[in-house]
CSV table of C-alpha atoms in Angstrom, one decimal:
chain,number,residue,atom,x,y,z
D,1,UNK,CA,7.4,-27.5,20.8
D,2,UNK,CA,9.0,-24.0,19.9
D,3,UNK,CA,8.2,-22.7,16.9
D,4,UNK,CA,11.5,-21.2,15.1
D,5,UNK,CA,11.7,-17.8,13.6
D,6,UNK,CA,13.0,-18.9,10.6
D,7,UNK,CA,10.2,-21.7,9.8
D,8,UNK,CA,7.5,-19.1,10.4
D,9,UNK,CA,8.5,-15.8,8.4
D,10,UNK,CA,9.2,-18.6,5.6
D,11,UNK,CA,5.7,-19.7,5.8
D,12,UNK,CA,4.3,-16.3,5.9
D,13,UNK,CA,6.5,-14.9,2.7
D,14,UNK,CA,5.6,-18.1,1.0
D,15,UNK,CA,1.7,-17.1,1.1
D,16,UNK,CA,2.3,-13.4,-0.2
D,17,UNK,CA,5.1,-14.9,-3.2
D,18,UNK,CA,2.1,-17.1,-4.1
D,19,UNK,CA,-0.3,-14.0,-4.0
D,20,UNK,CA,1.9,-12.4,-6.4
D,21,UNK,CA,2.8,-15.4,-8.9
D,22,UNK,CA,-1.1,-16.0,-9.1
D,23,UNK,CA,-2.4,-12.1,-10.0
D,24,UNK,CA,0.3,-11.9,-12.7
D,25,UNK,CA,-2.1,-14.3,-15.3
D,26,UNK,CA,-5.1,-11.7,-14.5
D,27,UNK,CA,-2.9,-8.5,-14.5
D,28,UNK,CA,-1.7,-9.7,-18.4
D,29,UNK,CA,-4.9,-10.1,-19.5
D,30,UNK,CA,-6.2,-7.2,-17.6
D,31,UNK,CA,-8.6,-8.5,-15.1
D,32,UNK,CA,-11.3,-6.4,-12.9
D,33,UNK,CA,-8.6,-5.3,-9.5
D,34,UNK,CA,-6.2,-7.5,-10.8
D,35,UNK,CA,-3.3,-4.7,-10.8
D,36,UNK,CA,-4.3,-3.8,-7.1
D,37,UNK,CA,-4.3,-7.7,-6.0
D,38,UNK,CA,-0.4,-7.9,-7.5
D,39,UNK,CA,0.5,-4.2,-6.3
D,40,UNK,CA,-1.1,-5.6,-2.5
D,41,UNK,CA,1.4,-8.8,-3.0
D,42,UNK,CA,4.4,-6.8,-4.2
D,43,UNK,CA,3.9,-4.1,-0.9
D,44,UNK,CA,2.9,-7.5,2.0
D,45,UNK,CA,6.2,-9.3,1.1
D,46,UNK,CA,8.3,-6.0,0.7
D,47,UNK,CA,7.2,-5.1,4.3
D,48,UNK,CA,7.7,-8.2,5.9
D,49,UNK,CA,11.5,-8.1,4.6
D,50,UNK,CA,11.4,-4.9,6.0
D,51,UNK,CA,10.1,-5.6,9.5
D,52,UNK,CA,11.6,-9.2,9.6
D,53,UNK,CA,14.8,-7.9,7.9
D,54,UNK,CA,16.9,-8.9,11.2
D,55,UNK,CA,16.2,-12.5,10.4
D,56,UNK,CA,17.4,-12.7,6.7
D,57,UNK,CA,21.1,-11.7,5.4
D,58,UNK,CA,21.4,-8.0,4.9
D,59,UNK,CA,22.7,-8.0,1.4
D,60,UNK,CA,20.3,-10.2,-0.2
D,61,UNK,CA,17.4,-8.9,1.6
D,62,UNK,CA,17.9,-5.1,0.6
D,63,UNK,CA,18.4,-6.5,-2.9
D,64,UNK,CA,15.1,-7.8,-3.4
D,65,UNK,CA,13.6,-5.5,-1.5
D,66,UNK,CA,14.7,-3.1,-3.7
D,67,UNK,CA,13.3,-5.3,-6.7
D,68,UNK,CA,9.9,-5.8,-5.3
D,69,UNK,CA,9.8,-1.6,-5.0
D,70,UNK,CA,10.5,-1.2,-8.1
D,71,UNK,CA,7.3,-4.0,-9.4
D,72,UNK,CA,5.2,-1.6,-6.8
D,73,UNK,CA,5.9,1.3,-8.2
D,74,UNK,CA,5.3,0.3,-11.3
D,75,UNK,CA,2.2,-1.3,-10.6
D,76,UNK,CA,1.5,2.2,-8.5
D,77,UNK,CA,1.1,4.3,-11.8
D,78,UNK,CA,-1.3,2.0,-13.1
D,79,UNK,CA,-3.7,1.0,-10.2
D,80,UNK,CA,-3.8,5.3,-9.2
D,81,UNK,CA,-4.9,5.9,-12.8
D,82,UNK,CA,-8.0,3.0,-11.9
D,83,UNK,CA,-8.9,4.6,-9.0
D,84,UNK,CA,-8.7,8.4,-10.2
D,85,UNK,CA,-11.2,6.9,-13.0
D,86,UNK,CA,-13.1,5.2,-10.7
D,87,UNK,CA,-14.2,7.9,-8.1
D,88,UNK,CA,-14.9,10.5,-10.6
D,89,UNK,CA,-16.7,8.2,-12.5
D,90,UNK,CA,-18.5,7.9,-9.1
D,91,UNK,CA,-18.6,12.1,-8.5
D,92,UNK,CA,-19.7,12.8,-12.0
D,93,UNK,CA,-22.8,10.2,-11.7
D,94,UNK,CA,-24.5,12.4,-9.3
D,95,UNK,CA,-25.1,15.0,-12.1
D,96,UNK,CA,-28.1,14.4,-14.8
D,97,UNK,CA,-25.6,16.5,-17.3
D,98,UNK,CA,-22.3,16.4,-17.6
D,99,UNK,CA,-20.5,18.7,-20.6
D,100,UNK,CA,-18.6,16.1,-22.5
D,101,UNK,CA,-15.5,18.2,-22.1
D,102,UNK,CA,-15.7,17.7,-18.0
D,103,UNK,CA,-16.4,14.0,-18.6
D,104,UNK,CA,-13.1,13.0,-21.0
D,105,UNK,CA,-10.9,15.6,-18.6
D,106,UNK,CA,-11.4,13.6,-15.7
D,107,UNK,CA,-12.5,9.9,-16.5
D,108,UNK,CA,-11.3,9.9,-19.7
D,109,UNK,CA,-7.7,11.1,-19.3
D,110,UNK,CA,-8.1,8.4,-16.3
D,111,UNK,CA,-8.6,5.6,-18.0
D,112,UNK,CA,-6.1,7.0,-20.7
D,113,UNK,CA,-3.3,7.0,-18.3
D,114,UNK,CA,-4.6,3.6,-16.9
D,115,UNK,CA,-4.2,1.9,-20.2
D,116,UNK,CA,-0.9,3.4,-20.8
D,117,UNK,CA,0.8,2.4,-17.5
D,118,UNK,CA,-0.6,-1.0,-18.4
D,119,UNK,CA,1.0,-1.5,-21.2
D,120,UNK,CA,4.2,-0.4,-19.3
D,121,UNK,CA,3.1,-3.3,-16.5
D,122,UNK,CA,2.8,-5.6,-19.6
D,123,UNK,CA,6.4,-4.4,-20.9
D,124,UNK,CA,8.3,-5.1,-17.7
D,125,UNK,CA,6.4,-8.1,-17.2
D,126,UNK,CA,8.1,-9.6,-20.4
D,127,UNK,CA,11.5,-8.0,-18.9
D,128,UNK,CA,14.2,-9.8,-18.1
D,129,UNK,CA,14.4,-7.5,-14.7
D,130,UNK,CA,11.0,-9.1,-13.6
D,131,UNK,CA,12.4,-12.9,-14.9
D,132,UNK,CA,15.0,-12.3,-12.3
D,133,UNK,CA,12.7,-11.6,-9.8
D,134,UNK,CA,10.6,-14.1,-10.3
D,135,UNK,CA,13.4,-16.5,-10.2
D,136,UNK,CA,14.5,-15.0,-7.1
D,137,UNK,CA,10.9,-14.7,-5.4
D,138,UNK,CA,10.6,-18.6,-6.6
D,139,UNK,CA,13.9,-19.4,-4.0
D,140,UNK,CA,12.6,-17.1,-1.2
D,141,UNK,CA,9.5,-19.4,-1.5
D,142,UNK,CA,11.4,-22.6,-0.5
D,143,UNK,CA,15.1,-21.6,1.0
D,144,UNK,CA,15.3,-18.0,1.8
D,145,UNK,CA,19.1,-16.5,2.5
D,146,UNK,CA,17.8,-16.6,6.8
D,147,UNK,CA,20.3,-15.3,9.1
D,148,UNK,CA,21.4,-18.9,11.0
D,149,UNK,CA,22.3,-17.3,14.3
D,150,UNK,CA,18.6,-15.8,14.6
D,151,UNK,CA,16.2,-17.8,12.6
D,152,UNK,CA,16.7,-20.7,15.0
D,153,UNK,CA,15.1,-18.2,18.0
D,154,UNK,CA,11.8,-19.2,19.2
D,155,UNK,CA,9.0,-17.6,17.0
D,156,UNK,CA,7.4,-16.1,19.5
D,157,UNK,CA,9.7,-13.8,20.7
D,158,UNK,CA,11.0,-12.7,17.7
D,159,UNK,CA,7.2,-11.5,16.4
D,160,UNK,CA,6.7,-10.3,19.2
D,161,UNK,CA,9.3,-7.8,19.6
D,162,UNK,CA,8.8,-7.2,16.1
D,163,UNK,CA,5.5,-5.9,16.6
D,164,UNK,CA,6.2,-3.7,19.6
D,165,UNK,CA,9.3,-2.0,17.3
D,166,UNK,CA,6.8,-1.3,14.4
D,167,UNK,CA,4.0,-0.1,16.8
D,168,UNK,CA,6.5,1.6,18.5
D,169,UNK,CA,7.7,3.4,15.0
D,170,UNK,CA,4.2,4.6,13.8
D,171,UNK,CA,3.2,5.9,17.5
D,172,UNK,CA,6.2,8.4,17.2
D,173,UNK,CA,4.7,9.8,13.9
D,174,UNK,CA,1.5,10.3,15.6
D,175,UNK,CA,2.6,11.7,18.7
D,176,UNK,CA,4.4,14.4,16.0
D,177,UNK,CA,1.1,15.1,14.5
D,178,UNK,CA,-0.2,17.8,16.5
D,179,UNK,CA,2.4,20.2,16.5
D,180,UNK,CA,3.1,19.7,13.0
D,181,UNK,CA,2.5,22.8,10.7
D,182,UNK,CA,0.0,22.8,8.1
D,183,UNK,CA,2.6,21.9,5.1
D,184,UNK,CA,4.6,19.2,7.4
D,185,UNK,CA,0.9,17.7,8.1
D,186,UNK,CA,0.6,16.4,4.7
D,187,UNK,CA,3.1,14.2,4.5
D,188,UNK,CA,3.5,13.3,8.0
D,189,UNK,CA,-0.3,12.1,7.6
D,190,UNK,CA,1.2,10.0,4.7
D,191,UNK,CA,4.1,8.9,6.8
D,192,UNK,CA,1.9,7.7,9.6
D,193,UNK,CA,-0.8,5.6,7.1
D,194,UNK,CA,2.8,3.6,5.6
D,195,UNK,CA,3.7,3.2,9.2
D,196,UNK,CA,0.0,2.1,10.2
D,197,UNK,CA,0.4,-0.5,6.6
D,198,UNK,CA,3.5,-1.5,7.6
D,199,UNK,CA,2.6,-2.4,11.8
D,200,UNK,CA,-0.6,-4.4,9.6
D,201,UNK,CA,1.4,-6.3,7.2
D,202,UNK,CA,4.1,-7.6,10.1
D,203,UNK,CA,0.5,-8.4,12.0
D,204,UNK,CA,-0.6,-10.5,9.7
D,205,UNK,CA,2.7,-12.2,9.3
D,206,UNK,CA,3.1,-12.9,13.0
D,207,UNK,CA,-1.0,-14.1,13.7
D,208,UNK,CA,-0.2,-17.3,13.1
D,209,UNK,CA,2.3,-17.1,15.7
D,210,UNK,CA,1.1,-15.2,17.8
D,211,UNK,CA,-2.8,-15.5,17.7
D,212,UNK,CA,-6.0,-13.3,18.6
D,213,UNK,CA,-3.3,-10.4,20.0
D,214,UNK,CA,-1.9,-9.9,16.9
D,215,UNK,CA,-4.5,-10.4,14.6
D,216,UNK,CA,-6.5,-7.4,16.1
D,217,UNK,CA,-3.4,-5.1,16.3
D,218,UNK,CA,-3.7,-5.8,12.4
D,219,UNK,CA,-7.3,-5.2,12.5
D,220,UNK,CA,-6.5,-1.6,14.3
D,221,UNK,CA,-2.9,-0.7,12.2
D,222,UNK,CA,-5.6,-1.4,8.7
D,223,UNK,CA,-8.3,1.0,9.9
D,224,UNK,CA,-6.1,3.4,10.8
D,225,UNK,CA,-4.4,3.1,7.4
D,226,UNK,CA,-7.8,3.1,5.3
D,227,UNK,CA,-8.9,6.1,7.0
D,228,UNK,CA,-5.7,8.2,5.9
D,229,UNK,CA,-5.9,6.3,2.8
D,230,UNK,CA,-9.1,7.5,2.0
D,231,UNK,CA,-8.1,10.9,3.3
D,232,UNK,CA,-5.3,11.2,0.5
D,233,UNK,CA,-7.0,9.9,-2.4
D,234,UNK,CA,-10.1,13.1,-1.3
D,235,UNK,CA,-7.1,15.6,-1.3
D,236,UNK,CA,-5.3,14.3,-4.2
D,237,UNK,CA,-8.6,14.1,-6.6
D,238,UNK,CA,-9.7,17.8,-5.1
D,239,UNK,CA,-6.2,19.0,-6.3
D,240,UNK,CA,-6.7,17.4,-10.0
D,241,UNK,CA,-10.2,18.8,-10.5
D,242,UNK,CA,-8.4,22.0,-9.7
D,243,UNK,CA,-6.0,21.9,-12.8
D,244,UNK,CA,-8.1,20.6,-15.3
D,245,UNK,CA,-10.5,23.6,-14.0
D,246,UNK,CA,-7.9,26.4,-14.6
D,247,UNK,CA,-9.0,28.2,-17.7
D,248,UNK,CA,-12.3,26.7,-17.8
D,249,UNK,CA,-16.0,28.9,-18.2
D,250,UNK,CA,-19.4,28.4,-18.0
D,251,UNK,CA,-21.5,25.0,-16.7
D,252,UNK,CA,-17.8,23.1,-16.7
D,253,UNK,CA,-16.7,25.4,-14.3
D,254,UNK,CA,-19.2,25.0,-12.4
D,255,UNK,CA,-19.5,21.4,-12.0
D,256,UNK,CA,-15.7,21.4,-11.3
D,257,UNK,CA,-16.2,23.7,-8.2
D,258,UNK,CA,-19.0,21.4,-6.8
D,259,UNK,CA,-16.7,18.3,-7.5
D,260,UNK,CA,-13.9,20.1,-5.6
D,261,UNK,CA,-16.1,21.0,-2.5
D,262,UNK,CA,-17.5,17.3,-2.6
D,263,UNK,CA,-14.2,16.1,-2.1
D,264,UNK,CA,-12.7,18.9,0.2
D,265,UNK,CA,-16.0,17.6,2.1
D,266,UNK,CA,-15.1,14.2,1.8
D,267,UNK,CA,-11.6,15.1,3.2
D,268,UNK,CA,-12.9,16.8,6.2
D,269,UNK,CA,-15.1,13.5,7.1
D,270,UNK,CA,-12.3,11.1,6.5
D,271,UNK,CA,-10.0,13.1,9.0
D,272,UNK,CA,-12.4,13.6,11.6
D,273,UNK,CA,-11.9,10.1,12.0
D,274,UNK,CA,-8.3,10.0,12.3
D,275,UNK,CA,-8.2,10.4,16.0
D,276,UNK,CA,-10.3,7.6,16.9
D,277,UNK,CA,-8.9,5.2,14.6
D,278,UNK,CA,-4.7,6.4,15.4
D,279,UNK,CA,-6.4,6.1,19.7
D,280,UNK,CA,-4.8,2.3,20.0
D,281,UNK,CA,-1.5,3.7,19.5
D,282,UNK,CA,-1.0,5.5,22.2
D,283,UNK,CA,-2.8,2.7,24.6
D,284,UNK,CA,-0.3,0.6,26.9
D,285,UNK,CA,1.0,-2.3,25.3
């Protein structure tokens, strides 16, 4: 028997709603990567809205949607500040000195602006915005607001074309890579690792459905996506070691210009991947 459309994106929001509703205990009482499990949550179900959108009503669908980017965001600011404390905690143990001022410039301020954006998390937490949400993520759980005339379609043609619009999406932005100039490259990198996410999360949705196919177009949109991820976070540390170095003399200096290089390195490496891992988006469907 058929599967119907409907039944199955409900099953596969209800697993990522349940993700979310179980971080938020660890998130309050700030739990090792328990920020990055609820931003993960908040992102999956926002992108299945976003890919499934055709089977839920318009209104209430860009609605909550627009709630659950809001939560990310939020969550954003906090779970950057962790990593950014993380890897140069991780640069900076490579040297048997560190000055002290080099040490509470980079991890320091880190886990400064970590514990600030917390507290902000915590704040909205207690919010009546996020009370709504939750009230509303706690309906989409159980009785969703699906569009009658299309949730009733068989599953498997739905995902399916759902997956081949998505891939279809993300291989545009990489067929624009390579004759994009060097400022347009940036952000069309970034563009093509929330297209990659995005083809992943509606993957993972649809596997259940749709079986081994799907699961290793995930596997392949989630490489891709790690390896631009990784690509970013190289540039973006490199370009904060460069402000805090401005103005700087002496053996601080120096060590800034050695973490810089390491990560303009580490940038090179990342996207000297790229091509291999973005290769199953141009192969026939």
């Amino acid at each position: 028997m058929a599967i119907e459309a409907g039944k199955a994106v409900v099953a596969a929001l209800r697993e990522d709603i349940d993700r979310l509703f179980a971080a938020e205990p660890d998130v309050r009482a700030d739990a090792y990567d328990s920020v990055h499990q609820m931003r993960v949550a908040t992102r999956r179900l926002r992108s299945v809205l976003r890919s499934y959108r055709t089977l839920f009503d318009a209104d209430e669908s860009a609605a909550t949607e627009a709630e659950l980017k809001w939560l990310a965001d939020l969550l954003g600011v906090a779970r950057d500040a962790e990593v950014r404390a993380e890897r140069f905690t991780d640069l900076l143990s490579g040297y048997d000195t560190v000055p002290t001022e080099v040490t509470d410039s980079l991890v320091g301020a880190s886990r400064k602006a970590y514990t600030d954006a917390h507290a902000e998390v915590l704040s909205a937490l207690d919010d009546k915005r996020y009370r709504r949400l939750r009230k509303v993520l706690k309906t989409w759980r159980t009785d969703p607001p699906l569009a009658p005339e299309l949730a009733r379609d068989n599953a498997t043609d739905v995902f399916g074309r759902v997956l081949r619009r998505d891939r279809k999406r993300l291989r545009k932005l990489v067929f624009a890579e390579p004759t994009a100039t060097p400022a347009d490259r940036v952000e069309l990198l970034h563009d093509i690792r929330k297209g990659a996410k995005r083809l992943r999360y509606s993957c993972e949705a649809a596997t259940t459905v749709l079986g081994p196919d799907a699961a290793d177009l995930g596997t392949r949109a989630k490489r891709l996506q790690s390896v631009l991820g990784d690509h970013r976070d190289a540039v973006e540390s490199r370009e904060a070691i460069l402000v805090v170095a401005v103005g700087t003399h002496g053996r601080a200096a120096t060590i800034y210009e050695l973490l810089a290089d390491t990560e303009e390195a580490a940038a090179g490496q990342e996207i000297s991947r790229y091509p291999a891992a973005a290769a199953f988006v141009s192969a026939s469907d």
